[in-house]
PDB file of C-alpha atoms in Angstrom:
ATOM      1  CA  MET A 191       7.114   6.036  38.556  1.00 46.00           C
ATOM      2  CA  ARG A 192       6.466   2.911  36.413  1.00 50.00           C
ATOM      3  CA  GLU A 193       3.620   4.423  34.385  1.00 48.00           C
ATOM      4  CA  PRO A 194       5.522   7.331  32.743  1.00 55.00           C
ATOM      5  CA  SER A 195       8.325   4.953  31.844  1.00 85.00           C
ATOM      6  CA  HIS A 196       5.870   2.501  30.293  1.00 85.00           C
ATOM      7  CA  ALA A 197       4.152   5.297  28.376  1.00 86.00           C
ATOM      8  CA  ARG A 198       7.473   6.752  27.251  1.00 89.00           C
ATOM      9  CA  GLN A 199       8.673   3.374  25.994  1.00 90.00           C
ATOM     10  CA  MET A 200       5.437   2.785  24.151  1.00 89.00           C
ATOM     11  CA  VAL A 201       5.507   6.228  22.550  1.00 90.00           C
ATOM     12  CA  GLY A 202       9.118   5.604  21.588  1.00 90.00           C
ATOM     13  CA  SER A 203       8.145   2.298  19.940  1.00 90.00           C
ATOM     14  CA  LEU A 204       5.369   4.028  18.005  1.00 93.00           C
ATOM     15  CA  LEU A 205       7.747   6.816  16.946  1.00 94.00           C
ATOM     16  CA  VAL A 206      10.115   4.171  15.575  1.00 93.00           C
ATOM     17  CA  ALA A 207       7.141   2.754  13.632  1.00 93.00           C
ATOM     18  CA  ALA A 208       6.367   6.241  12.291  1.00 95.00           C
ATOM     19  CA  ALA A 209      10.006   6.603  11.211  1.00 95.00           C
ATOM     20  CA  ILE A 210       9.810   3.223   9.420  1.00 94.00           C
ATOM     21  CA  VAL A 211       6.652   4.390   7.623  1.00 94.00           C
ATOM     22  CA  ALA A 212       8.314   7.654   6.545  1.00 94.00           C
ATOM     23  CA  ILE A 213      11.472   5.897   5.325  1.00 94.00           C
ATOM     24  CA  VAL A 214       9.505   3.286   3.353  1.00 92.00           C
ATOM     25  CA  ILE A 215       7.338   5.985   1.731  1.00 91.00           C
ATOM     26  CA  VAL A 216      10.416   7.982   0.695  1.00 91.00           C
ATOM     27  CA  VAL A 217      12.364   4.962  -0.584  1.00 89.00           C
ATOM     28  CA  VAL A 218       9.429   3.447  -2.521  1.00 87.00           C
ATOM     29  CA  THR A 219       8.393   6.816  -3.966  1.00 86.00           C
ATOM     30  CA  LEU A 220      11.963   7.461  -5.118  1.00 85.00           C
ATOM     31  CA  GLU A 221      12.045   3.984  -6.636  1.00 80.00           C
ATOM     32  CA  LEU A 222       8.755   4.529  -8.472  1.00 78.00           C
ATOM     33  CA  GLY A 223      10.019   7.809  -9.896  1.00 72.00           C
ATOM     34  CA  PRO A 224       8.058   9.948 -12.319  1.00 63.00           C
ATOM     35  CA  THR A 225       6.116   7.006 -13.730  1.00 59.00           C
ATOM     36  CA  SER A 226       2.903   7.841 -11.916  1.00 59.00           C
ATOM     37  CA  VAL A 227      -0.209   8.162 -14.017  1.00 59.00           C
ATOM     38  CA  ALA A 228      -0.900  11.622 -12.593  1.00 63.00           C
ATOM     39  CA  GLU A 229       2.580  12.790 -13.504  1.00 65.00           C
ATOM     40  CA  LEU A 230       2.334  11.333 -17.019  1.00 67.00           C
ATOM     41  CA  GLU A 231      -1.093  12.940 -17.491  1.00 70.00           C
ATOM     42  CA  ALA A 232       0.186  16.288 -16.228  1.00 72.00           C
ATOM     43  CA  GLU A 233       3.118  16.045 -18.646  1.00 73.00           C
ATOM     44  CA  GLU A 234       0.701  15.266 -21.501  1.00 79.00           C
ATOM     45  CA  GLU A 235      -1.535  18.188 -20.515  1.00 83.00           C
ATOM     46  CA  ARG A 236       1.444  20.559 -20.477  1.00 83.00           C
ATOM     47  CA  ARG A 237       2.513  19.287 -23.914  1.00 85.00           C
ATOM     48  CA  ASP A 238      -1.023  19.732 -25.308  1.00 88.00           C
ATOM     49  CA  ALA A 239      -1.198  23.250 -23.883  1.00 87.00           C
ATOM     50  CA  ARG A 240       2.162  24.106 -25.498  1.00 87.00           C
ATOM     51  CA  ILE A 241       1.002  22.771 -28.879  1.00 89.00           C
ATOM     52  CA  GLU A 242      -2.287  24.665 -28.556  1.00 90.00           C
ATOM     53  CA  ARG A 243      -0.504  27.935 -27.752  1.00 88.00           C
ATOM     54  CA  ALA A 244       1.841  27.436 -30.711  1.00 88.00           C
ATOM     55  CA  GLU A 245      -1.119  26.824 -33.022  1.00 90.00           C
ATOM     56  CA  GLU A 246      -2.914  29.928 -31.731  1.00 90.00           C
ATOM     57  CA  ARG A 247       0.204  32.022 -32.343  1.00 89.00           C
ATOM     58  CA  ARG A 248       0.527  30.616 -35.864  1.00 89.00           C
ATOM     59  CA  GLU A 249      -3.138  31.373 -36.603  1.00 90.00           C
ATOM     60  CA  LEU A 250      -2.744  34.935 -35.291  1.00 89.00           C
ATOM     61  CA  GLN A 251       0.330  35.463 -37.465  1.00 88.00           C
ATOM     62  CA  GLU A 252      -1.507  34.110 -40.509  1.00 88.00           C
ATOM     63  CA  GLU A 253      -4.468  36.416 -39.800  1.00 87.00           C
ATOM     64  CA  ARG A 254      -2.153  39.427 -39.548  1.00 86.00           C
ATOM     65  CA  ARG A 255      -0.424  38.445 -42.778  1.00 84.00           C
ATOM     66  CA  ASP A 256      -3.809  38.120 -44.583  1.00 82.00           C
ATOM     67  CA  ARG A 257      -4.796  41.636 -43.492  1.00 75.00           C
TER      68      ARG A 257
ATOM     69  CA  MET B  88      -3.214  -7.928  -1.592  1.00 44.00           C
ATOM     70  CA  PHE B  89      -2.754  -7.273  -5.253  1.00 42.00           C
ATOM     71  CA  PHE B  90      -4.894  -9.395  -7.455  1.00 43.00           C
ATOM     72  CA  GLY B  91      -4.102  -9.028 -11.094  1.00 45.00           C
ATOM     73  CA  SER B  92      -1.679  -6.973 -13.074  1.00 43.00           C
ATOM     74  CA  LEU B  93      -0.053  -3.993 -11.416  1.00 50.00           C
ATOM     75  CA  SER B  94       0.631  -2.131 -14.598  1.00 45.00           C
ATOM     76  CA  PRO B  95      -1.493   1.020 -14.826  1.00 43.00           C
ATOM     77  CA  LEU B  96      -1.325   0.830 -18.593  1.00 41.00           C
ATOM     78  CA  ASP B  97      -2.332  -2.824 -18.800  1.00 44.00           C
ATOM     79  CA  HIS B  98      -5.698  -2.819 -17.145  1.00 49.00           C
ATOM     80  CA  PRO B  99      -8.447  -4.610 -19.066  1.00 43.00           C
ATOM     81  CA  ARG B 100     -11.759  -3.261 -17.842  1.00 45.00           C
ATOM     82  CA  ASP B 101     -13.641  -6.438 -18.766  1.00 44.00           C
ATOM     83  CA  CYS B 102     -11.549  -8.430 -16.250  1.00 46.00           C
ATOM     84  CA  ARG B 103     -12.924  -6.374 -13.377  1.00 49.00           C
ATOM     85  CA  SER B 104     -15.598  -7.985 -11.326  1.00 51.00           C
ATOM     86  CA  PHE B 105     -16.901  -5.043  -9.318  1.00 52.00           C
ATOM     87  CA  PRO B 106     -19.163  -2.143 -10.259  1.00 55.00           C
ATOM     88  CA  PHE B 107     -17.355   0.670 -12.005  1.00 64.00           C
ATOM     89  CA  ALA B 108     -18.487   3.178  -9.350  1.00 80.00           C
ATOM     90  CA  LEU B 109     -16.149   1.565  -6.811  1.00 77.00           C
ATOM     91  CA  GLU B 110     -13.301   1.558  -9.318  1.00 77.00           C
ATOM     92  CA  ASP B 111     -13.931   5.217  -9.983  1.00 78.00           C
ATOM     93  CA  LEU B 112     -13.889   5.898  -6.242  1.00 80.00           C
ATOM     94  CA  VAL B 113     -10.513   4.157  -5.877  1.00 77.00           C
ATOM     95  CA  GLU B 114      -9.185   5.984  -8.920  1.00 78.00           C
ATOM     96  CA  GLU B 115     -10.472   9.299  -7.575  1.00 78.00           C
ATOM     97  CA  LEU B 116      -8.989   8.749  -4.107  1.00 80.00           C
ATOM     98  CA  THR B 117      -5.587   7.897  -5.546  1.00 77.00           C
ATOM     99  CA  ARG B 118      -5.806  10.596  -8.245  1.00 76.00           C
ATOM    100  CA  GLY B 119      -5.196   7.987 -10.920  1.00 75.00           C
ATOM    101  CA  ASN B 120      -2.180   6.450  -9.199  1.00 77.00           C
ATOM    102  CA  VAL B 121      -3.870   3.295  -7.923  1.00 80.00           C
ATOM    103  CA  THR B 122      -0.878   1.046  -8.536  1.00 81.00           C
ATOM    104  CA  GLU B 123       1.633   3.425  -7.002  1.00 83.00           C
ATOM    105  CA  VAL B 124      -0.474   4.076  -3.892  1.00 86.00           C
ATOM    106  CA  LYS B 125      -1.015   0.349  -3.469  1.00 87.00           C
ATOM    107  CA  VAL B 126       2.701  -0.382  -3.800  1.00 87.00           C
ATOM    108  CA  VAL B 127       3.564   2.275  -1.201  1.00 90.00           C
ATOM    109  CA  LEU B 128       0.893   1.125   1.275  1.00 92.00           C
ATOM    110  CA  ALA B 129       1.759  -2.556   0.840  1.00 91.00           C
ATOM    111  CA  SER B 130       5.451  -1.806   1.336  1.00 92.00           C
ATOM    112  CA  VAL B 131       4.647   0.156   4.488  1.00 93.00           C
ATOM    113  CA  VAL B 132       2.604  -2.686   6.024  1.00 93.00           C
ATOM    114  CA  ALA B 133       5.220  -5.271   4.999  1.00 92.00           C
ATOM    115  CA  ALA B 134       7.963  -3.267   6.718  1.00 93.00           C
ATOM    116  CA  LEU B 135       5.773  -2.753   9.782  1.00 93.00           C
ATOM    117  CA  ALA B 136       5.060  -6.509   9.892  1.00 92.00           C
ATOM    118  CA  VAL B 137       8.797  -7.123  10.359  1.00 93.00           C
ATOM    119  CA  TYR B 138       8.893  -4.487  13.100  1.00 94.00           C
ATOM    120  CA  GLN B 139       5.862  -6.145  14.730  1.00 93.00           C
ATOM    121  CA  VAL B 140       7.743  -9.442  14.991  1.00 92.00           C
ATOM    122  CA  LEU B 141      10.650  -7.652  16.668  1.00 93.00           C
ATOM    123  CA  LEU B 142       8.259  -5.959  19.104  1.00 93.00           C
ATOM    124  CA  MET B 143       6.665  -9.282  20.018  1.00 91.00           C
ATOM    125  CA  ALA B 144      10.082 -10.921  20.381  1.00 91.00           C
ATOM    126  CA  VAL B 145      10.662  -8.265  23.078  1.00 91.00           C
ATOM    127  CA  GLY B 146       7.131  -8.861  24.402  1.00 89.00           C
ATOM    128  CA  TYR B 147       7.769 -12.592  24.827  1.00 89.00           C
ATOM    129  CA  GLY B 148      11.172 -11.933  26.357  1.00 88.00           C
ATOM    130  CA  LYS B 149      13.143 -13.500  23.484  1.00 88.00           C
ATOM    131  CA  LEU B 150      14.925 -10.177  23.011  1.00 86.00           C
ATOM    132  CA  ARG B 151      15.762  -8.010  26.026  1.00 87.00           C
ATOM    133  CA  PRO B 152      16.935  -4.558  24.937  1.00 88.00           C
ATOM    134  CA  PRO B 153      17.730  -2.301  27.911  1.00 86.00           C
ATOM    135  CA  PHE B 154      15.577   0.543  26.548  1.00 87.00           C
ATOM    136  CA  LEU B 155      12.315  -1.397  26.028  1.00 87.00           C
ATOM    137  CA  GLY B 156      10.358  -3.578  28.426  1.00 87.00           C
ATOM    138  CA  ALA B 157       8.049  -6.472  27.548  1.00 88.00           C
ATOM    139  CA  ALA B 158       4.800  -4.728  28.534  1.00 90.00           C
ATOM    140  CA  PRO B 159       5.304  -1.518  26.496  1.00 91.00           C
ATOM    141  CA  ALA B 160       6.525  -3.583  23.527  1.00 90.00           C
ATOM    142  CA  SER B 161       3.353  -5.706  23.660  1.00 90.00           C
ATOM    143  CA  ALA B 162       1.156  -2.606  23.988  1.00 91.00           C
ATOM    144  CA  ALA B 163       2.884  -0.963  21.010  1.00 91.00           C
ATOM    145  CA  HIS B 164       2.497  -4.219  19.040  1.00 92.00           C
ATOM    146  CA  ARG B 165      -1.236  -4.198  19.716  1.00 91.00           C
ATOM    147  CA  ALA B 166      -1.696  -0.524  18.782  1.00 91.00           C
ATOM    148  CA  LEU B 167       0.390  -0.863  15.643  1.00 92.00           C
ATOM    149  CA  GLY B 168      -1.386  -4.085  14.716  1.00 91.00           C
ATOM    150  CA  ASP B 169      -4.745  -2.295  14.650  1.00 91.00           C
ATOM    151  CA  ALA B 170      -3.333   0.315  12.245  1.00 92.00           C
ATOM    152  CA  ILE B 171      -1.765  -2.375  10.043  1.00 93.00           C
ATOM    153  CA  VAL B 172      -5.091  -4.224   9.765  1.00 93.00           C
ATOM    154  CA  VAL B 173      -6.873  -1.037   8.656  1.00 93.00           C
ATOM    155  CA  VAL B 174      -4.257  -0.283   5.972  1.00 93.00           C
ATOM    156  CA  THR B 175      -4.212  -3.924   4.845  1.00 93.00           C
ATOM    157  CA  LEU B 176      -7.994  -3.916   4.441  1.00 92.00           C
ATOM    158  CA  ALA B 177      -7.765  -0.677   2.454  1.00 90.00           C
ATOM    159  CA  VAL B 178      -5.175  -2.231   0.131  1.00 90.00           C
ATOM    160  CA  ALA B 179      -7.305  -5.384  -0.221  1.00 89.00           C
ATOM    161  CA  PHE B 180     -10.318  -3.225  -1.098  1.00 87.00           C
ATOM    162  CA  MET B 181      -8.294  -1.427  -3.763  1.00 85.00           C
ATOM    163  CA  CYS B 182      -7.067  -4.751  -5.166  1.00 84.00           C
ATOM    164  CA  LEU B 183     -10.480  -6.348  -5.374  1.00 83.00           C
ATOM    165  CA  THR B 184     -12.371  -3.343  -6.697  1.00 82.00           C
ATOM    166  CA  TYR B 185      -9.810  -1.969  -9.129  1.00 79.00           C
ATOM    167  CA  PHE B 186      -7.779  -4.934 -10.336  1.00 76.00           C
ATOM    168  CA  GLY B 187     -10.211  -7.797  -9.703  1.00 73.00           C
ATOM    169  CA  PHE B 188      -9.101 -11.315 -10.489  1.00 70.00           C
ATOM    170  CA  ASP B 189      -6.703 -12.161 -13.237  1.00 67.00           C
ATOM    171  CA  GLU B 190      -5.771 -15.703 -14.204  1.00 63.00           C
ATOM    172  CA  GLY B 191      -2.098 -16.473 -14.534  1.00 64.00           C
ATOM    173  CA  GLU B 192       0.852 -15.280 -12.508  1.00 62.00           C
ATOM    174  CA  SER B 193      -1.288 -13.434  -9.964  1.00 78.00           C
ATOM    175  CA  VAL B 194      -2.896 -16.649  -8.648  1.00 81.00           C
ATOM    176  CA  LEU B 195      -0.182 -17.015  -5.997  1.00 81.00           C
ATOM    177  CA  HIS B 196      -0.762 -13.403  -4.997  1.00 83.00           C
ATOM    178  CA  ALA B 197      -4.521 -13.888  -4.737  1.00 84.00           C
ATOM    179  CA  VAL B 198      -4.155 -17.079  -2.680  1.00 87.00           C
ATOM    180  CA  THR B 199      -1.623 -15.583  -0.249  1.00 87.00           C
ATOM    181  CA  GLY B 200      -3.698 -12.397  -0.018  1.00 88.00           C
ATOM    182  CA  PHE B 201      -6.822 -14.303   0.998  1.00 89.00           C
ATOM    183  CA  LEU B 202      -4.840 -16.543   3.367  1.00 92.00           C
ATOM    184  CA  LEU B 203      -3.325 -13.423   4.944  1.00 91.00           C
ATOM    185  CA  LEU B 204      -6.746 -11.929   5.614  1.00 92.00           C
ATOM    186  CA  ALA B 205      -7.991 -15.249   7.013  1.00 93.00           C
ATOM    187  CA  VAL B 206      -5.010 -15.711   9.355  1.00 93.00           C
ATOM    188  CA  LEU B 207      -5.259 -12.068  10.454  1.00 92.00           C
ATOM    189  CA  ALA B 208      -8.946 -12.592  11.272  1.00 93.00           C
ATOM    190  CA  VAL B 209      -8.139 -15.727  13.320  1.00 93.00           C
ATOM    191  CA  LYS B 210      -5.305 -13.889  15.117  1.00 92.00           C
ATOM    192  CA  ILE B 211      -7.590 -10.989  16.032  1.00 91.00           C
ATOM    193  CA  ALA B 212     -10.252 -13.435  17.266  1.00 92.00           C
ATOM    194  CA  VAL B 213      -7.680 -15.231  19.424  1.00 92.00           C
ATOM    195  CA  VAL B 214      -6.370 -11.953  20.878  1.00 89.00           C
ATOM    196  CA  ARG B 215      -9.844 -10.573  21.634  1.00 89.00           C
ATOM    197  CA  TRP B 216     -12.130 -13.528  22.320  1.00 90.00           C
ATOM    198  CA  TRP B 217     -10.593 -17.006  22.011  1.00 87.00           C
ATOM    199  CA  HIS B 218      -8.097 -16.602  24.866  1.00 86.00           C
ATOM    200  CA  GLY B 219      -7.830 -20.362  25.280  1.00 85.00           C
ATOM    201  CA  MET B 220      -5.932 -20.504  21.988  1.00 84.00           C
ATOM    202  CA  SER B 221      -3.372 -17.872  22.988  1.00 85.00           C
ATOM    203  CA  ARG B 222      -0.554 -20.428  22.795  1.00 88.00           C
ATOM    204  CA  PHE B 223      -0.967 -20.383  19.007  1.00 89.00           C
ATOM    205  CA  LEU B 224      -0.353 -16.621  18.762  1.00 90.00           C
ATOM    206  CA  PRO B 225       3.401 -16.887  18.024  1.00 89.00           C
ATOM    207  CA  VAL B 226       2.720 -19.374  15.205  1.00 90.00           C
ATOM    208  CA  LEU B 227      -0.084 -17.194  13.850  1.00 92.00           C
ATOM    209  CA  GLY B 228       2.179 -14.145  14.037  1.00 90.00           C
ATOM    210  CA  ILE B 229       4.948 -15.878  12.063  1.00 91.00           C
ATOM    211  CA  CYS B 230       2.354 -17.052   9.507  1.00 92.00           C
ATOM    212  CA  VAL B 231       1.127 -13.454   9.133  1.00 92.00           C
ATOM    213  CA  LEU B 232       4.693 -12.224   8.585  1.00 91.00           C
ATOM    214  CA  LEU B 233       5.407 -14.910   5.967  1.00 93.00           C
ATOM    215  CA  LEU B 234       2.112 -14.255   4.176  1.00 92.00           C
ATOM    216  CA  PHE B 235       2.786 -10.499   4.189  1.00 90.00           C
ATOM    217  CA  ALA B 236       6.229 -11.183   2.709  1.00 90.00           C
ATOM    218  CA  VAL B 237       5.009 -13.514  -0.050  1.00 89.00           C
ATOM    219  CA  THR B 238       1.990 -11.328  -0.893  1.00 89.00           C
ATOM    220  CA  TRP B 239       4.180  -8.229  -1.091  1.00 88.00           C
ATOM    221  CA  ALA B 240       6.920  -9.975  -3.083  1.00 87.00           C
ATOM    222  CA  SER B 241       4.477 -11.460  -5.602  1.00 83.00           C
ATOM    223  CA  SER B 242       3.109  -8.057  -6.520  1.00 81.00           C
ATOM    224  CA  ALA B 243       4.532  -4.848  -5.051  1.00 80.00           C
ATOM    225  CA  GLY B 244       8.078  -6.235  -4.829  1.00 77.00           C
ATOM    226  CA  ASP B 245       7.787  -7.574  -8.349  1.00 75.00           C
ATOM    227  CA  PHE B 246       6.551  -4.166  -9.543  1.00 76.00           C
ATOM    228  CA  LEU B 247       9.358  -2.288  -7.773  1.00 78.00           C
ATOM    229  CA  ILE B 248      12.092  -4.577  -9.046  1.00 76.00           C
ATOM    230  CA  GLY B 249      10.790  -5.490 -12.479  1.00 70.00           C
ATOM    231  CA  GLY B 250       8.868  -2.332 -13.286  1.00 65.00           C
ATOM    232  CA  PRO B 251       5.282  -2.027 -14.562  1.00 58.00           C
ATOM    233  CA  GLU B 252       5.297  -5.041 -16.895  1.00 53.00           C
TER     234      GLU B 252
END
C-alpha cells in the first residue's frame, strides 16, 4: 500500500512542477509581448506585401489608362 | 547563463567567439527569437530552482506538509533536477554560441553563469559518486539557488523589467 502512495505523491509533485512551468511561460510570454523578432519580421513582411500589391494595382491602372 | 547583451537588435557579430554555423543553428531553432526563448527558459529554470528548494526542505524534514512525504519529495527533486540541468545546459549553449562574451555589465552574469555550472557539476558528482561529501549537499543546493537567482536577475530579469536595452 506504500508504493502507490509514494508514486502518487511523486507524480503530484511533478505535476506541480509542470504547472509552474506553464505559468512561468504564460507570464513571461505576456510580459515580452509582440516584441519578438519573428513577430516584427512577420509584420514587416505583411507591410512589404501590402506595398507591393498597391504598386502592382497602380501599375495596372496606369497601363489601362495608357491603352 | 546569458553572456552579453540580450537585445536582439544590438548584436555585434564581431563580438561572437563561436563559428557562425552554431549561431545559425540557434537562430534557426528559435526561429529568430533567441533572446525571448532564452528569457523564457531561464525564467522557467529559476522558478523551478525555488520549487526544488521547497521539495528538498520536505525531503530533509524541515517542512512536513501532510500531503507529501520526505521520500517522494526527494525522488521528485532528483527527477526535476535532471530536467533542470538539461535546460540550463541548453540555455548556456545558446548564450555562448549566440551572444558570446561581452565586456561591461555582463561580466557579473558571465561569472555567476560559470559558477552556477561549476557548482551544479560538483553537486551532481556528490549525489552520484562522492557520497562521502553528502553533508555538503544542502549548502551546495542553496548556492545553486542563489547563483540561479543572480544569473537570472542579471540578464533575463533585467530584460523583462528594463526591456531590450
